[in-house]
């Protein structure tokens, strides 16, 4: 793992590991992580809660990516799922595109951001926030009204975050190598298998409003096929809520 990444930097405290990378001239395959991220950002302008010394915020910076950055989201989510399995949590699933769940409880979120230069992607940063040691009471207090969980809540064991990072980074390498080798077909297959939304009825919120339909697949670029009953179209971004699996 050390040989794959060009730099792995642990920061005692940082506003946002994604912002840190995006505002610096990093070399490709740079990792930055912290257990104390004070202004974590989520998708759709949401914030990501800080539980000092209890959560992991980790970002990987890639230069000159030649595939859809969504594959970075897929890779890091799948790497997390493999890591959770090491802690005997085998049922994690991905809510396209960026959330990792245990049953109906969110354990992690991914934010992938890219900067373009002269018509190509210059910097891509994939960042993940993982709830590791917060207790149920802390999650309920700080993220009210949402079904969330942590690895501690699921296993009832205190997680050594440094060990977790080591295992997680090894797993991240496995998926980044699939991208390096252009083995997107394998990545797509694994992403589909772990995205329990395929074949489910769902509610899709986009800037233009809410539509109901069925998720029918993920295409070769990482976008979602959504069938609203009259036609199938590709979904590039949006907020998805499965309506048959869980009511939340
Ligand atoms: C979401 O659920 O909307 C995505 C949350 C992403 C949070 C991570 S924590 C590491 C990285 N740095 C950030 O500011 N955000 C991401």
Coordinates of C-alpha atoms and ligand atoms in Angstrom, one line a residue:
X1 CA 0.0 0.0 0.0
X2 CA 2.9 2.4 0.9
X3 CA 4.3 1.7 -2.5
X4 CA 1.1 2.5 -4.4
X5 CA 0.4 5.9 -2.9
X6 CA 2.9 8.7 -3.4
X7 CA 2.1 10.3 0.0
X8 CA -0.1 9.4 3.0
X9 CA -0.6 12.3 5.3
X10 CA -2.3 12.3 8.7
X11 CA -3.6 15.7 9.8
X12 CA -4.4 16.3 13.5
X13 CA -7.1 18.8 12.6
X14 CA -8.4 20.1 9.2
X15 CA -11.5 21.9 8.0
X16 CA -12.1 19.4 5.2
X17 CA -9.7 16.8 3.7
X18 CA -11.3 17.3 0.3
X19 CA -10.8 21.1 0.4
X20 CA -7.3 20.6 1.6
X21 CA -6.4 18.6 -1.5
X22 CA -8.4 20.6 -3.9
X23 CA -6.6 23.8 -2.9
X24 CA -3.1 22.3 -3.2
X25 CA -0.9 21.0 -6.0
X26 CA -0.9 17.4 -5.0
X27 CA 0.7 14.6 -6.9
X28 CA -1.5 11.8 -8.1
X29 CA -2.3 9.1 -5.6
X30 CA -2.0 11.3 -2.5
X31 CA -3.9 10.3 0.6
X32 CA -4.9 12.7 3.4
X33 CA -6.9 11.7 6.5
X34 CA -7.9 13.0 9.8
X35 CA -9.9 12.0 12.9
X36 CA -10.9 15.6 13.5
X37 CA -12.4 17.3 10.5
X38 CA -14.1 20.6 11.6
X39 CA -16.0 21.6 8.4
X40 CA -16.7 18.4 6.5
X41 CA -18.8 18.8 3.4
X42 CA -21.4 16.4 2.0
X43 CA -23.2 16.2 -1.3
X44 CA -25.8 18.8 -2.2
X45 CA -24.3 21.4 0.0
X46 CA -24.9 19.4 3.2
X47 CA -22.4 19.3 6.0
X48 CA -20.7 16.2 7.3
X49 CA -20.6 15.9 11.1
X50 CA -17.4 15.8 13.1
X51 CA -17.1 13.4 16.0
X52 CA -13.6 14.3 17.1
X53 CA -11.3 11.2 17.4
X54 CA -14.2 9.0 16.7
X55 CA -14.7 9.3 12.9
X56 CA -12.5 9.0 9.9
X57 CA -12.3 11.6 7.1
X58 CA -10.2 10.4 4.3
X59 CA -9.5 11.8 0.8
X60 CA -7.6 10.5 -2.1
X61 CA -6.3 12.8 -4.8
X62 CA -5.9 11.6 -8.4
X63 CA -4.5 13.7 -11.3
X64 CA -5.5 13.5 -14.9
X65 CA -8.2 10.9 -14.5
X66 CA -9.4 9.5 -17.8
X67 CA -12.6 7.8 -16.6
X68 CA -15.8 9.2 -15.1
X69 CA -15.0 10.3 -11.5
X70 CA -18.0 8.3 -10.4
X71 CA -15.7 5.2 -10.6
X72 CA -13.7 6.7 -7.8
X73 CA -16.9 6.9 -5.7
X74 CA -17.6 3.3 -6.6
X75 CA -14.1 2.1 -5.8
X76 CA -13.9 3.7 -2.4
X77 CA -17.4 2.6 -1.4
X78 CA -16.5 -1.0 -2.4
X79 CA -13.2 -0.8 -0.5
X80 CA -15.1 0.3 2.6
X81 CA -17.5 -2.6 2.2
X82 CA -14.6 -5.0 2.1
X83 CA -13.1 -3.4 5.2
X84 CA -16.3 -3.6 7.1
X85 CA -16.3 -7.4 6.3
X86 CA -13.0 -7.7 8.1
X87 CA -15.0 -6.5 11.2
X88 CA -17.5 -9.2 10.4
X89 CA -20.1 -6.8 9.0
X90 CA -21.0 -8.5 5.8
X91 CA -24.3 -6.9 4.8
X92 CA -23.2 -3.4 3.8
X93 CA -24.7 -2.0 0.6
X94 CA -24.4 1.1 -1.5
X95 CA -27.2 3.6 -2.2
X96 CA -26.2 5.0 -5.5
X97 CA -24.1 7.0 -5.9
X98 CA -22.4 7.8 -2.6
X99 CA -23.9 6.4 0.6
X100 CA -22.9 3.2 2.4
X101 CA -25.6 1.6 4.5
X102 CA -26.0 -1.3 7.0
X103 CA -29.6 -2.3 6.5
X104 CA -31.4 1.1 6.7
X105 CA -28.7 2.9 8.7
X106 CA -26.1 5.1 7.0
X107 CA -22.5 4.4 8.1
X108 CA -20.5 6.4 5.5
X109 CA -20.8 9.0 2.8
X110 CA -18.6 9.8 -0.2
X111 CA -18.0 13.1 -1.9
X112 CA -16.1 13.1 -5.2
X113 CA -15.1 16.4 -6.6
X114 CA -13.2 17.3 -9.8
X115 CA -11.5 20.4 -11.2
X116 CA -11.2 20.8 -14.9
X117 CA -8.4 22.5 -16.9
X118 CA -8.2 23.0 -20.6
X119 CA -11.0 20.6 -21.4
X120 CA -9.7 17.7 -19.3
X121 CA -10.0 16.6 -15.6
X122 CA -7.0 18.0 -13.8
X123 CA -7.7 17.1 -10.2
X124 CA -10.1 14.6 -8.8
X125 CA -10.6 14.1 -5.1
X126 CA -12.7 11.3 -3.6
X127 CA -13.4 11.8 0.1
X128 CA -15.2 9.5 2.5
X129 CA -16.5 10.0 6.0
X130 CA -16.9 6.9 8.1
X131 CA -18.7 6.7 11.4
X132 CA -16.4 4.5 13.5
X133 CA -16.7 5.0 17.2
X134 CA -19.7 7.4 17.9
X135 CA -22.3 5.8 20.2
X136 CA -26.0 5.7 19.2
X137 CA -26.8 8.6 21.6
X138 CA -24.1 10.8 20.0
X139 CA -25.4 10.0 16.5
X140 CA -29.0 10.7 17.5
X141 CA -28.0 14.0 19.2
X142 CA -25.8 15.3 16.4
X143 CA -27.6 13.9 13.4
X144 CA -31.3 14.1 14.5
X145 CA -34.0 12.6 12.4
X146 CA -31.7 10.4 10.3
X147 CA -31.1 6.7 10.5
X148 CA -27.3 6.5 11.1
X149 CA -24.9 4.0 12.6
X150 CA -21.3 3.5 13.3
X151 CA -19.0 0.5 13.3
X152 CA -19.0 0.6 17.1
X153 CA -22.8 0.6 17.2
X154 CA -22.9 -2.5 14.9
X155 CA -20.1 -4.5 16.5
X156 CA -20.2 -3.2 20.1
X157 CA -16.4 -3.0 19.9
X158 CA -14.2 0.0 20.2
X159 CA -12.5 0.4 16.8
X160 CA -8.8 1.2 16.6
X161 CA -9.0 3.9 13.9
X162 CA -5.3 3.6 12.9
X163 CA -5.7 -0.1 12.3
X164 CA -8.9 0.6 10.4
X165 CA -7.1 3.1 8.1
X166 CA -4.4 0.5 7.3
X167 CA -6.8 -2.1 6.2
X168 CA -9.0 0.4 4.4
X169 CA -6.1 1.8 2.4
X170 CA -5.0 -1.7 1.3
X171 CA -8.6 -2.3 0.0
X172 CA -8.7 1.1 -1.7
X173 CA -5.5 0.1 -3.6
X174 CA -7.3 -3.0 -5.0
X175 CA -10.0 -0.8 -6.5
X176 CA -7.8 2.0 -7.7
X177 CA -5.8 -0.6 -9.6
X178 CA -8.9 -1.7 -11.4
X179 CA -9.3 1.9 -12.6
X180 CA -5.5 2.1 -13.5
X181 CA -5.9 -1.1 -15.6
X182 CA -9.1 0.1 -17.2
X183 CA -11.0 -2.8 -15.7
X184 CA -14.2 -0.8 -15.3
X185 CA -16.3 -3.8 -16.3
X186 CA -15.2 -5.6 -13.1
X187 CA -15.8 -2.4 -11.0
X188 CA -19.2 -2.0 -12.5
X189 CA -20.2 -5.6 -11.8
X190 CA -19.1 -5.3 -8.2
X191 CA -20.9 -1.9 -7.8
X192 CA -24.1 -3.3 -9.3
X193 CA -23.9 -6.3 -7.0
X194 CA -23.6 -4.1 -3.9
X195 CA -26.1 -1.5 -5.0
X196 CA -29.3 -2.9 -3.6
X197 CA -31.3 -0.4 -5.5
X198 CA -31.2 -2.3 -8.8
X199 CA -34.7 -3.5 -9.6
X200 CA -36.2 -1.5 -6.7
X201 CA -38.9 1.2 -6.9
X202 CA -37.4 4.6 -6.0
X203 CA -38.0 8.2 -5.6
X204 CA -35.5 10.4 -7.4
X205 CA -35.1 14.1 -6.4
X206 CA -33.4 16.4 -8.8
X207 CA -33.2 20.1 -9.3
X208 CA -36.3 19.8 -11.6
X209 CA -38.4 17.9 -9.0
X210 CA -39.2 14.5 -7.8
X211 CA -40.0 11.5 -10.0
X212 CA -41.0 7.9 -9.2
X213 CA -39.9 4.8 -11.0
X214 CA -37.7 1.8 -11.0
X215 CA -33.9 1.6 -11.1
X216 CA -32.9 -0.8 -13.8
X217 CA -29.1 -0.8 -13.9
X218 CA -25.9 1.1 -14.0
X219 CA -24.4 1.9 -17.4
X220 CA -20.7 1.6 -18.5
X221 CA -20.1 5.2 -17.4
X222 CA -21.4 4.7 -13.9
X223 CA -24.7 6.5 -14.4
X224 CA -28.0 5.0 -13.4
X225 CA -30.8 3.7 -15.6
X226 CA -34.2 4.9 -14.3
X227 CA -37.5 3.8 -15.7
X228 CA -40.4 6.1 -14.9
X229 CA -43.0 3.8 -16.4
X230 CA -43.0 5.5 -19.8
X231 CA -39.3 5.6 -20.7
X232 CA -35.9 4.6 -19.4
X233 CA -33.3 7.4 -19.0
X234 CA -29.9 7.9 -17.6
X235 CA -29.5 9.7 -14.3
X236 CA -26.3 11.6 -13.9
X237 CA -26.9 13.0 -10.4
X238 CA -29.7 13.2 -7.9
X239 CA -30.9 12.0 -4.5
X240 CA -32.4 8.6 -4.5
X241 CA -34.7 7.1 -2.0
X242 CA -35.7 3.4 -2.3
X243 CA -39.4 3.1 -1.5
X244 CA -39.8 -0.6 -1.3
X245 CA -36.9 -1.6 0.8
X246 CA -37.1 0.8 3.7
X247 CA -39.2 3.7 4.7
X248 CA -37.0 6.4 6.1
Ligands
LIG1 C1 -22.5 12.8 2.0 O1 -23.0 11.9 2.7 O2 -23.2 13.7 1.4 C2 -21.0 12.7 1.7 C3 -20.2 13.0 2.9 C4 -18.7 13.1 2.5 C5 -17.8 13.4 3.7 C6 -16.4 13.3 3.4 S1 -15.4 13.3 4.9 C7 -13.9 13.4 3.9 C8 -14.2 14.3 2.8 N1 -14.0 15.7 3.2 C9 -15.1 16.4 3.1 O3 -15.2 17.6 3.4 N2 -16.1 15.6 2.8 C10 -15.7 14.3 2.5

